[in-house]
Structure formats: C-alpha cells, structure tokens
C-alpha positions as semicolon CSV with decimal commas, in nm:
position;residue;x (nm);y (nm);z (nm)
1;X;11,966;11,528;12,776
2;X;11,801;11,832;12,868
3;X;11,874;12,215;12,744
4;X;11,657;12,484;12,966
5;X;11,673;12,830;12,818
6;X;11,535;13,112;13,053
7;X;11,522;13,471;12,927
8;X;11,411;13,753;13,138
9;X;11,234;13,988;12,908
10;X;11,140;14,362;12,963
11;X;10,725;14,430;12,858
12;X;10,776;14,524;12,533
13;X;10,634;14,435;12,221
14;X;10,999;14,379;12,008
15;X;11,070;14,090;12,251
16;X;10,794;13,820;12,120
17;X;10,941;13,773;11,775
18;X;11,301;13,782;11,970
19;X;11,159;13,486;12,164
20;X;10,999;13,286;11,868
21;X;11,343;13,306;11,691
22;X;11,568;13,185;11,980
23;X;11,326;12,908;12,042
24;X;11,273;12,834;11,677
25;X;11,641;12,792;11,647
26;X;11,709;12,584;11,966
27;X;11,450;12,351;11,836
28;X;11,603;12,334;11,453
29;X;11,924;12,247;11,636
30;X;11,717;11,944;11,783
31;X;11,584;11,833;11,474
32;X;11,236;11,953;11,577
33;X;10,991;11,935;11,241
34;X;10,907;12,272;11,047
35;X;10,555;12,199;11,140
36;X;10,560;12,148;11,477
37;X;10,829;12,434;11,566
38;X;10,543;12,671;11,387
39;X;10,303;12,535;11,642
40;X;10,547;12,664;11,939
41;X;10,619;12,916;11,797
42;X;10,251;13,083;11,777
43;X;10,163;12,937;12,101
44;X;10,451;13,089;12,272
45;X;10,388;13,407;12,063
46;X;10,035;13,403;12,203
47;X;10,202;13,350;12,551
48;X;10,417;13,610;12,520
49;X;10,194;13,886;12,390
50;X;9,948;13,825;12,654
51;X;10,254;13,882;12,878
52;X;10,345;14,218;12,757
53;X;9,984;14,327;12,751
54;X;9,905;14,222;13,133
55;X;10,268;14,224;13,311
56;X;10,355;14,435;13,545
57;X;10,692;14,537;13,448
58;X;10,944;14,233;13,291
59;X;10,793;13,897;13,259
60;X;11,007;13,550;13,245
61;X;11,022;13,279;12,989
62;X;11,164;12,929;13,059
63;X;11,201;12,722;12,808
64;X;11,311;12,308;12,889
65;X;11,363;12,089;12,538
66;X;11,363;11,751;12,641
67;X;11,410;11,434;12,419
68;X;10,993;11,410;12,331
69;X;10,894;11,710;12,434
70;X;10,896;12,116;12,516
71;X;10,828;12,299;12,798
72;X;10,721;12,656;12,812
73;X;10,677;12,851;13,158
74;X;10,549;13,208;13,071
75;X;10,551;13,399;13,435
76;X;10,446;13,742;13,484
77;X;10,383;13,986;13,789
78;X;10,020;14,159;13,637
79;X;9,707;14,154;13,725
80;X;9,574;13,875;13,495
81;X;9,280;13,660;13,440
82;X;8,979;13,721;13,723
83;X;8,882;13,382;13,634
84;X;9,094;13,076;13,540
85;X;8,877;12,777;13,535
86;X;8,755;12,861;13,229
87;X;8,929;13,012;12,892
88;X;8,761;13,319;12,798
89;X;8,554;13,299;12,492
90;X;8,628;13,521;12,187
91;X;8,375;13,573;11,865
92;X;8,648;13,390;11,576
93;X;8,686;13,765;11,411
94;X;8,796;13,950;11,760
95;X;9,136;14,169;11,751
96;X;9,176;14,038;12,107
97;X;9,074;13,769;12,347
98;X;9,179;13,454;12,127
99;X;9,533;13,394;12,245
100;X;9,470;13,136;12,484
101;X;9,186;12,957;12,286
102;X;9,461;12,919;11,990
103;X;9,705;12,845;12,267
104;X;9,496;12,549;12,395
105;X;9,456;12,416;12,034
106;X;9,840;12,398;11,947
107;X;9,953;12,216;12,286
108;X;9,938;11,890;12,443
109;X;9,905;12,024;12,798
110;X;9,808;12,382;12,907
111;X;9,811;12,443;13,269
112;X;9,682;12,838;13,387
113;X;9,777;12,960;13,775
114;X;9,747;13,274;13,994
115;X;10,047;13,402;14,139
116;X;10,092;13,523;14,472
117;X;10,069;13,766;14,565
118;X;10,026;13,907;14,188
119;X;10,095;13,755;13,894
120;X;10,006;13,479;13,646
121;X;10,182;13,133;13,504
122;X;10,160;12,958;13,205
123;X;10,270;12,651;13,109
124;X;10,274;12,502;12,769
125;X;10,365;12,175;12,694
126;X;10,412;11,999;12,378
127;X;10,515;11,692;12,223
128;X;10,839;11,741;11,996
129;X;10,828;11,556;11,612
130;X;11,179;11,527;11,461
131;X;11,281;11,471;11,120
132;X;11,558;11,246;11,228
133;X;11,620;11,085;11,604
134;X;11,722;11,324;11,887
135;X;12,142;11,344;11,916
136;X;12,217;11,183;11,605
C-alpha cells in the first residue's frame, strides 16, 4: 500500500506548520514512532521554509508513505542554490543558512536538483519506525 499526499501551497509563511501537521497526522495514522515523525517533521519544515523564502510564487509538496519508508518532493519555481554539489556551510549560531545541513542529518537520502528552466527540487527520504506493524 501506498498513500501520496500532494498539496500545492501559496509562499507564505502560515503554510509550513499547516504542512508538518497534515504529515504528522498521516504518519500517526500509519503507526509512524513519535520520534521519527519529529524527524520529518523538522526536515520537511526546513524544506518548506527554504521554499517560501526562495520560490517564485506557490511551491509543491508531495508526500508518498510507503510501508518502510517516506518520501518528500519539495518543488519550487525560484531562483535557488548557485551551487548544488555542495551544502552550504553555516557557523552552528547563524539565523539562516542551516536548513539543509539539519536537513541532511535527519534523512536517509537527500537528493538536491536544478529545475529548468527555473526552479529547485528536493527530495527527502526517510526510513519509517512504527510502534506496531504497518496495516494492523
């Protein structure tokens, strides 16, 4: 089984703590740990705020729950990153510049990309603990 959510979001700052709760709750519904839905949901906080700060206009989040694991696409239409081989490094105190350092730190699998002919995509991935088996 498979559940994809996919929310087109307007660049605005009230929609990241809209996002971490419907994804929180989703992943309750699958018996997702306490510990690792926190996890998702600062990494896909992270994702999202970086959206809102660099998007264009409305950015997309996709969202696929599989039995093991969660899959985040964050897609946007701004400018982003002038580099993406490399994360960009933030002093540990910084207001800014740390999102995708934490980011990298709470997934299993972080994959960067330009868009073309604007734009930038995120995915996270991470591995799903349960407190009890998936579907019982």
């Amino acid at each position: 089984m498979e559940v994809r959510l996919s929310l087109s979001l307007p660049r605005d700052r009230s929609t990241v703590p809209l996002t971490r709760r419907v994804l929180d709750a989703a992943l309750a519904v699958f018996s997702v740990t306490k510990e690792c839905r926190d996890d998702i949901g600062l990494a896909i906080g992270e994702a999202c705020a970086n959206a809102v700060q660099h998007a264009g206009t409305d950015y997309e989040v996709t969202v696929t729950i599989h039995e093991d694991r969660c899959i985040i696409d964050v897609v946007d239409e701004g400018t982003g990153l002038e580099e993406i081989a490399e994360v960009p490094d933030a002093p540990p105190d910084a207001e800014a510049g740390r999102g995708l350092k934490i980011i990298h730190a709470l997934a299993d699998i972080v994959e960067l990309r330009r868009r073309q002919p604007r734009g930038m995509a995120l995915r996270i991935v991470k591995l799903l603990t349960r407190t009890t088996p998936a579907y019982s």
